[in-house]
mmCIF file with all atom_site columns, C-alpha atoms in Angstrom:
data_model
loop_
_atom_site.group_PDB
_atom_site.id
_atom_site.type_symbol
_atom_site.label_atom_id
_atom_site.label_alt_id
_atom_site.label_comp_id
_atom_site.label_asym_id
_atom_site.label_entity_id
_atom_site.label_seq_id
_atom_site.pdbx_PDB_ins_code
_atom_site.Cartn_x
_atom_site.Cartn_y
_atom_site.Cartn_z
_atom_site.occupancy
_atom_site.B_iso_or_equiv
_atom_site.pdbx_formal_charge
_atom_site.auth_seq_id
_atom_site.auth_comp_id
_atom_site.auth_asym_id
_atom_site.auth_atom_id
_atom_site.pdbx_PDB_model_num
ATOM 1   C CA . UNK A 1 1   ? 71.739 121.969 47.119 1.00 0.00 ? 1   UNK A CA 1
ATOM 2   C CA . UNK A 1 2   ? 73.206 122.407 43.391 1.00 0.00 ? 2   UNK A CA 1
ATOM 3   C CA . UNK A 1 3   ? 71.947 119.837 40.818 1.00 0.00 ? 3   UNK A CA 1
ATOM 4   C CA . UNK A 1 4   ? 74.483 120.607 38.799 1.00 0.00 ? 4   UNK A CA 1
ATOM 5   C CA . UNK A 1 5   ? 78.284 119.996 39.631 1.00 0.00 ? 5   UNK A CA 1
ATOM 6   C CA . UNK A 1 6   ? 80.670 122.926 40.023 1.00 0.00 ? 6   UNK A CA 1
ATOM 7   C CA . UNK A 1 7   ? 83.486 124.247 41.733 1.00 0.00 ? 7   UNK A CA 1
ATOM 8   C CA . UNK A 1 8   ? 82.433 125.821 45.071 1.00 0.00 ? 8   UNK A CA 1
ATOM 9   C CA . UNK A 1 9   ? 85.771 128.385 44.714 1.00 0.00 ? 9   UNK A CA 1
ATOM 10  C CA . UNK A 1 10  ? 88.558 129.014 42.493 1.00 0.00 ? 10  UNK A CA 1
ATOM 11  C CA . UNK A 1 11  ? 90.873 125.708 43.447 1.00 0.00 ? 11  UNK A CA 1
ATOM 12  C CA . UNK A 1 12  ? 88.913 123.692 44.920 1.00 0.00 ? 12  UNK A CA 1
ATOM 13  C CA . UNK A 1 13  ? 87.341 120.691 43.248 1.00 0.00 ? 13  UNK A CA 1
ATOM 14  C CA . UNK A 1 14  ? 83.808 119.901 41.739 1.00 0.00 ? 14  UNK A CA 1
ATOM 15  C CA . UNK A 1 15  ? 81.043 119.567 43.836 1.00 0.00 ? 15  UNK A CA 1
ATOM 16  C CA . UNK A 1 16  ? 77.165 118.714 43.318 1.00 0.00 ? 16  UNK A CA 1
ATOM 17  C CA . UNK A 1 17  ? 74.241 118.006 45.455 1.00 0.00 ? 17  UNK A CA 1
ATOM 18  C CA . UNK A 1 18  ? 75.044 118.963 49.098 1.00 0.00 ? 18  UNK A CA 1
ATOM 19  C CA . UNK A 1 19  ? 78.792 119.131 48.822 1.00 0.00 ? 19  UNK A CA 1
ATOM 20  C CA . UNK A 1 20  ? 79.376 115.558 47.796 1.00 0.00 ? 20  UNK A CA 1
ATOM 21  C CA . UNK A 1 21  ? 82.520 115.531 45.835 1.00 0.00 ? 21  UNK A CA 1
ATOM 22  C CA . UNK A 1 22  ? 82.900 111.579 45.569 1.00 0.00 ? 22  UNK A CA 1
ATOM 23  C CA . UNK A 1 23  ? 80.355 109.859 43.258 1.00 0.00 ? 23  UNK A CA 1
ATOM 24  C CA . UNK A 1 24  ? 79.178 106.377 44.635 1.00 0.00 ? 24  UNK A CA 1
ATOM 25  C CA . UNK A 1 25  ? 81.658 104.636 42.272 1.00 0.00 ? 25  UNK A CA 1
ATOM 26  C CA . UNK A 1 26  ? 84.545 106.513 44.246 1.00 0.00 ? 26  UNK A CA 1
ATOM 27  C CA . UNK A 1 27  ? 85.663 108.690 41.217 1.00 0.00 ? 27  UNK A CA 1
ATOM 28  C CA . UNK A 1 28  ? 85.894 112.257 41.641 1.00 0.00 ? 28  UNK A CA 1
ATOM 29  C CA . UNK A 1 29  ? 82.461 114.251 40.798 1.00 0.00 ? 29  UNK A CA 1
ATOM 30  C CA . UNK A 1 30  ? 83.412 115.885 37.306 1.00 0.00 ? 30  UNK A CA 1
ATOM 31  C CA . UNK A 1 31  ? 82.062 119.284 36.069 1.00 0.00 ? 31  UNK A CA 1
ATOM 32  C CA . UNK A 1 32  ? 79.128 118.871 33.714 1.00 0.00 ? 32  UNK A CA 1
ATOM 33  C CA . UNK A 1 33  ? 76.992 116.188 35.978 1.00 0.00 ? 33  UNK A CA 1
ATOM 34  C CA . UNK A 1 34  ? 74.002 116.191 37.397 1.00 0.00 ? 34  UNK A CA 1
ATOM 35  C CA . UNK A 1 35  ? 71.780 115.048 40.102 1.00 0.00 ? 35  UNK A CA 1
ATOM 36  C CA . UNK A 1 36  ? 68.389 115.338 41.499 1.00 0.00 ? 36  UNK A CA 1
ATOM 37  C CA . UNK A 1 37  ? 66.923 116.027 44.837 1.00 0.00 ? 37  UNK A CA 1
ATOM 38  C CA . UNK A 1 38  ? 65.571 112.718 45.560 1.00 0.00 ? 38  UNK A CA 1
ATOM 39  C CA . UNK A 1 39  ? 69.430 111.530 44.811 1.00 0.00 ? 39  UNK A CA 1
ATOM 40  C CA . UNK A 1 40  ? 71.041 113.915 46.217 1.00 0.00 ? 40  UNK A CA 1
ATOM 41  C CA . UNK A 1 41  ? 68.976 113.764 49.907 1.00 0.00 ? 41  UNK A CA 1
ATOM 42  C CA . UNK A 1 42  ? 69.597 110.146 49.490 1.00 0.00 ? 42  UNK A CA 1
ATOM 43  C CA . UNK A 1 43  ? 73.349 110.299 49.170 1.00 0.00 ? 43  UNK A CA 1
ATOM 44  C CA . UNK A 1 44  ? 73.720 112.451 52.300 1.00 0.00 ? 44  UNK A CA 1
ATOM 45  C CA . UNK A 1 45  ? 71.631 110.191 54.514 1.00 0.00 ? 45  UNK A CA 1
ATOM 46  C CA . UNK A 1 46  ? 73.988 107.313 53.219 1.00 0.00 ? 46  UNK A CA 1
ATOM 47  C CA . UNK A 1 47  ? 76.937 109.424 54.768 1.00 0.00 ? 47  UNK A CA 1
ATOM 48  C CA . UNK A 1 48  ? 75.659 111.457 57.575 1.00 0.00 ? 48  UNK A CA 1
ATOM 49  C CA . UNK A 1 49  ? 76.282 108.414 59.961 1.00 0.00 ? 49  UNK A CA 1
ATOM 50  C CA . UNK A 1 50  ? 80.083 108.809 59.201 1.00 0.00 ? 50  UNK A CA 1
ATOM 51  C CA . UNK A 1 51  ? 79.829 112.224 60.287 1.00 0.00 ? 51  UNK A CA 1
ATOM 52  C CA . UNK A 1 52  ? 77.371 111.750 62.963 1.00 0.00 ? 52  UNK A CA 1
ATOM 53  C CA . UNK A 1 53  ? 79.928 108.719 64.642 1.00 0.00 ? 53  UNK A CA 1
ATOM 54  C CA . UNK A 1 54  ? 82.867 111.173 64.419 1.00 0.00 ? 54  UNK A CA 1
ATOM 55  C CA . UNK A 1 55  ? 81.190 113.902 66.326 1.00 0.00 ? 55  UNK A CA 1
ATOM 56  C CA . UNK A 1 56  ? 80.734 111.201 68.966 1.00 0.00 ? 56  UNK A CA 1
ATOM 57  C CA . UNK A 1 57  ? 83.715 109.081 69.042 1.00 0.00 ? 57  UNK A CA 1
ATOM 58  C CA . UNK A 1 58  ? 85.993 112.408 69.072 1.00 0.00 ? 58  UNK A CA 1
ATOM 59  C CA . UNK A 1 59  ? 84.112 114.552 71.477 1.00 0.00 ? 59  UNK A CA 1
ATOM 60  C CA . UNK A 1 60  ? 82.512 111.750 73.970 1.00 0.00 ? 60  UNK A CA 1
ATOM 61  C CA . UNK A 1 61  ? 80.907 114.836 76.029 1.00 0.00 ? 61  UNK A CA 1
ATOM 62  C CA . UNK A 1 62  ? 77.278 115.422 76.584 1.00 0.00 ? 62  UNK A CA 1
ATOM 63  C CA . UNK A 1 63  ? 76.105 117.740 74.263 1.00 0.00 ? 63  UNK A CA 1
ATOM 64  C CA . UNK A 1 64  ? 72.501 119.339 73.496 1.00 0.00 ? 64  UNK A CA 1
ATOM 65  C CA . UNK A 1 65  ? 71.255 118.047 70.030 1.00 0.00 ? 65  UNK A CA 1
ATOM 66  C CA . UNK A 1 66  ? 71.742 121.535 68.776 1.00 0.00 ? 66  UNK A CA 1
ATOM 67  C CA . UNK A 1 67  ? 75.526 121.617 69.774 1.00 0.00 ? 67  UNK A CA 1
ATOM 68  C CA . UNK A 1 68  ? 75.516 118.059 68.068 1.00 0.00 ? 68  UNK A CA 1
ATOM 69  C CA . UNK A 1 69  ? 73.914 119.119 64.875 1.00 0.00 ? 69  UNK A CA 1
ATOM 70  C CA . UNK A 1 70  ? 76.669 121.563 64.581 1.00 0.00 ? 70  UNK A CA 1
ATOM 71  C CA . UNK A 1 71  ? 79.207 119.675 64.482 1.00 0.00 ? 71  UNK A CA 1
ATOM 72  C CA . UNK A 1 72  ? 78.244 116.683 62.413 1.00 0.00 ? 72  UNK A CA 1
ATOM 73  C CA . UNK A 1 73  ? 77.564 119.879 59.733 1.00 0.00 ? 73  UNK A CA 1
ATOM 74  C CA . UNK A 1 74  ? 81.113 121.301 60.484 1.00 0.00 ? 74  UNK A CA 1
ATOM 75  C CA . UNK A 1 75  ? 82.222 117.655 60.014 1.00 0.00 ? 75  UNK A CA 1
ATOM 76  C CA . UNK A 1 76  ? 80.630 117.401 56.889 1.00 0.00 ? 76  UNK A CA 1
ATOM 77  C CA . UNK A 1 77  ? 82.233 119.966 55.369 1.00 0.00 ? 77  UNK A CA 1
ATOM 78  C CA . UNK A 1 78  ? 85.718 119.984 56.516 1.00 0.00 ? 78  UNK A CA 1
ATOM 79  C CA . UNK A 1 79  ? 86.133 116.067 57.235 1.00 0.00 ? 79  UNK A CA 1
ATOM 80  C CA . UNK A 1 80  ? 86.122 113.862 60.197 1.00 0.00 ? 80  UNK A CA 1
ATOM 81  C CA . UNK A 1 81  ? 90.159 114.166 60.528 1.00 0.00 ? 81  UNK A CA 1
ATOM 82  C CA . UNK A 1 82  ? 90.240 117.700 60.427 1.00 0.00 ? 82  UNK A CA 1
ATOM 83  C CA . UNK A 1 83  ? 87.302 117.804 62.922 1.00 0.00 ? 83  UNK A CA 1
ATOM 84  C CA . UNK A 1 84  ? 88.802 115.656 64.917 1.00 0.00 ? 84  UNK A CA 1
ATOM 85  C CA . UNK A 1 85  ? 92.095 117.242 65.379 1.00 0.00 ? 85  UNK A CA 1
ATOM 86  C CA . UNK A 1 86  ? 90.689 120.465 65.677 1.00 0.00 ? 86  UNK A CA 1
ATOM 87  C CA . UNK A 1 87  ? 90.924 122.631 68.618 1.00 0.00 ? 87  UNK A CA 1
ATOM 88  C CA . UNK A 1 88  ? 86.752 122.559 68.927 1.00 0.00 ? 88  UNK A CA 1
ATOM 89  C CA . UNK A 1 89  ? 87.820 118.683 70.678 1.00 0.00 ? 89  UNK A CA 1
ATOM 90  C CA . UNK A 1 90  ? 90.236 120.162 73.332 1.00 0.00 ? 90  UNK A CA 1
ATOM 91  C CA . UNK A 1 91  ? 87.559 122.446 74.152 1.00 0.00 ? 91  UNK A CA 1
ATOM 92  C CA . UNK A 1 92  ? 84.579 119.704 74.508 1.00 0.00 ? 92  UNK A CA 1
ATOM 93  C CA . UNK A 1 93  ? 86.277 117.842 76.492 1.00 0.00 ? 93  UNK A CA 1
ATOM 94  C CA . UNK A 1 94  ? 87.123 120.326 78.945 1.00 0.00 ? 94  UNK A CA 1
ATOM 95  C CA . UNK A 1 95  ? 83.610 120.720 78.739 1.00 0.00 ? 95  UNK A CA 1
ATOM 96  C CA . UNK A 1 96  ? 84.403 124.505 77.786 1.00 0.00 ? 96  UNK A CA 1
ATOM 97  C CA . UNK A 1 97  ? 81.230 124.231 75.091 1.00 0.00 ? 97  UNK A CA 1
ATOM 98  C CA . UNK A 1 98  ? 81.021 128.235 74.890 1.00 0.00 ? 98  UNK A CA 1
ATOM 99  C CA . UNK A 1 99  ? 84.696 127.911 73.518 1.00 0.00 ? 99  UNK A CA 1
ATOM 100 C CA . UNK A 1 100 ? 83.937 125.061 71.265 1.00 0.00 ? 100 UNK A CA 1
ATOM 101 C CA . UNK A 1 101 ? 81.075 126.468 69.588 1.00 0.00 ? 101 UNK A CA 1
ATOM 102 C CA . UNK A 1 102 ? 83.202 129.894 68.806 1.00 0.00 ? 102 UNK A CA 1
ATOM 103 C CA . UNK A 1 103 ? 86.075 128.030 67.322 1.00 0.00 ? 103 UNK A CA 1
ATOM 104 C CA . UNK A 1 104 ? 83.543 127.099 64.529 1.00 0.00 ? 104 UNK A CA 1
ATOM 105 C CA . UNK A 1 105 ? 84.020 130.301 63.406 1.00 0.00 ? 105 UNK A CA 1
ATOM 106 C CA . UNK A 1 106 ? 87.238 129.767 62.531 1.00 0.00 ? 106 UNK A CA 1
ATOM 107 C CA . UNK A 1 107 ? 86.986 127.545 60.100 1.00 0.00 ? 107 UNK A CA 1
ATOM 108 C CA . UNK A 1 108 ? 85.948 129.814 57.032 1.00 0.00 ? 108 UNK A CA 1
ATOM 109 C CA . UNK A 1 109 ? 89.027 129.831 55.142 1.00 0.00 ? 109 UNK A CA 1
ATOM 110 C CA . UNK A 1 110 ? 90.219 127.823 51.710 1.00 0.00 ? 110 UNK A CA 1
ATOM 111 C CA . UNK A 1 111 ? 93.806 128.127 51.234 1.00 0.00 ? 111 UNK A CA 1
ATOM 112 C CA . UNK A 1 112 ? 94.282 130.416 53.918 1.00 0.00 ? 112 UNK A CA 1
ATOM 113 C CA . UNK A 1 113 ? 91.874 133.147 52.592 1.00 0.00 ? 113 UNK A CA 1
ATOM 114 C CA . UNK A 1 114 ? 88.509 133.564 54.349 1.00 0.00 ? 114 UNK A CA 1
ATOM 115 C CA . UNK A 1 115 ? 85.251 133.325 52.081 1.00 0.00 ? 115 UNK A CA 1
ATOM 116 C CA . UNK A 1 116 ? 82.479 135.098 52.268 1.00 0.00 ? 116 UNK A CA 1
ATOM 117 C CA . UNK A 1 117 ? 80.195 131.763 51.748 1.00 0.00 ? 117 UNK A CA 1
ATOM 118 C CA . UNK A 1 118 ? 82.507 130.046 54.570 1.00 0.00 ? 118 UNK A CA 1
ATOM 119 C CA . UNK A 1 119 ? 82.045 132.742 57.166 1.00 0.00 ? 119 UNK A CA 1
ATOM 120 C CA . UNK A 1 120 ? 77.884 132.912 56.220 1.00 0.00 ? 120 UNK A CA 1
ATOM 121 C CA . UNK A 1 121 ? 77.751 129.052 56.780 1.00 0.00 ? 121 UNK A CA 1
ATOM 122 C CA . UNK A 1 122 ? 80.301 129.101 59.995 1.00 0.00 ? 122 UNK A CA 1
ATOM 123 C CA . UNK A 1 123 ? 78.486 132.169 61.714 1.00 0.00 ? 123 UNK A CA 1
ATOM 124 C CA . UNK A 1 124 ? 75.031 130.051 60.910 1.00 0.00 ? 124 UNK A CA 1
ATOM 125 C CA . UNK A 1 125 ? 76.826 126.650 62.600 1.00 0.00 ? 125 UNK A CA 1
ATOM 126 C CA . UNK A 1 126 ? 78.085 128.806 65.143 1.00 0.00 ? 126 UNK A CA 1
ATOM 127 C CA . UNK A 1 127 ? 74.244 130.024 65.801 1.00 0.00 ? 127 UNK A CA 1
ATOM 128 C CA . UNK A 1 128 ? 72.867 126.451 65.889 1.00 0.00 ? 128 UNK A CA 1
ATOM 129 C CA . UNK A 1 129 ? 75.662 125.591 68.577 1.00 0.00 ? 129 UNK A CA 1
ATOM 130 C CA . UNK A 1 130 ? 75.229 128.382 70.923 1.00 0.00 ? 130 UNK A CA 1
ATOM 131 C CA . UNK A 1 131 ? 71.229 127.403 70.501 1.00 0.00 ? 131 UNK A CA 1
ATOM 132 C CA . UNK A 1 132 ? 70.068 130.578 68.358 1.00 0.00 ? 132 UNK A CA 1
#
């Protein structure tokens, strides 16, 4: 959580809150705003659903909540189409979920460079989806 907008890395663009980049008027968030908790927490339970229905409509496997709550947090952060394109689908539905959960991993790059804060938050989805 950051009450104050800013850009997560070099390149990228403003963020506040828990990664919200989108204000609720649809204009970009813009360097110099603010928010507060109560906002903030109220702004991600307004979109969590979106997230929440992707995981489901693109992997339509049983999963344990744990494996679920990964990947609506995966979602969240890279998008529902990149999510659902990814390789992590394939995998569910061949019901390979060991392989699923370790192609989180993968996903801690930003313009083709890997991040330190990407590969902390991947390797800490990748823990919630294995069950750890």
């Amino acid at each position: 959580y950051r009450d104050n907008a800013y850009i997560p890395v070099p390149g990228d663009v403003a963020t506040i809150g828990f990664g919200e980049t989108i204000n609720p008027d649809g204009t970009r968030v813009l360097l110099g705003q603010r928010t507060t908790p109560e906002k903030a927490l109220k702004r991600l339970g307004e979109h969590v659903e979106v997230y929440e229905e992707a995981v489901r409509t693109c992997a339509p496997v049983p999963m344990y909540q744990y494996e679920f709550d990964a990947y609506v947090s995966l979602s969240y952060n890279i998008g529902t189409n990149a999510f659902c394109k990814s390789t992590i689908i394939t995998k569910l539905k061949l019901y390979d979920y060991a392989a699923a959960c370790k192609e989180i991993l993968k996903w801690d790059k930003f313009k083709g460079r890997a991040l330190p804060g990407l590969t902390k938050r991947r390797t800490e989805e990748y823990k919630i989806c294995i069950g750890e």
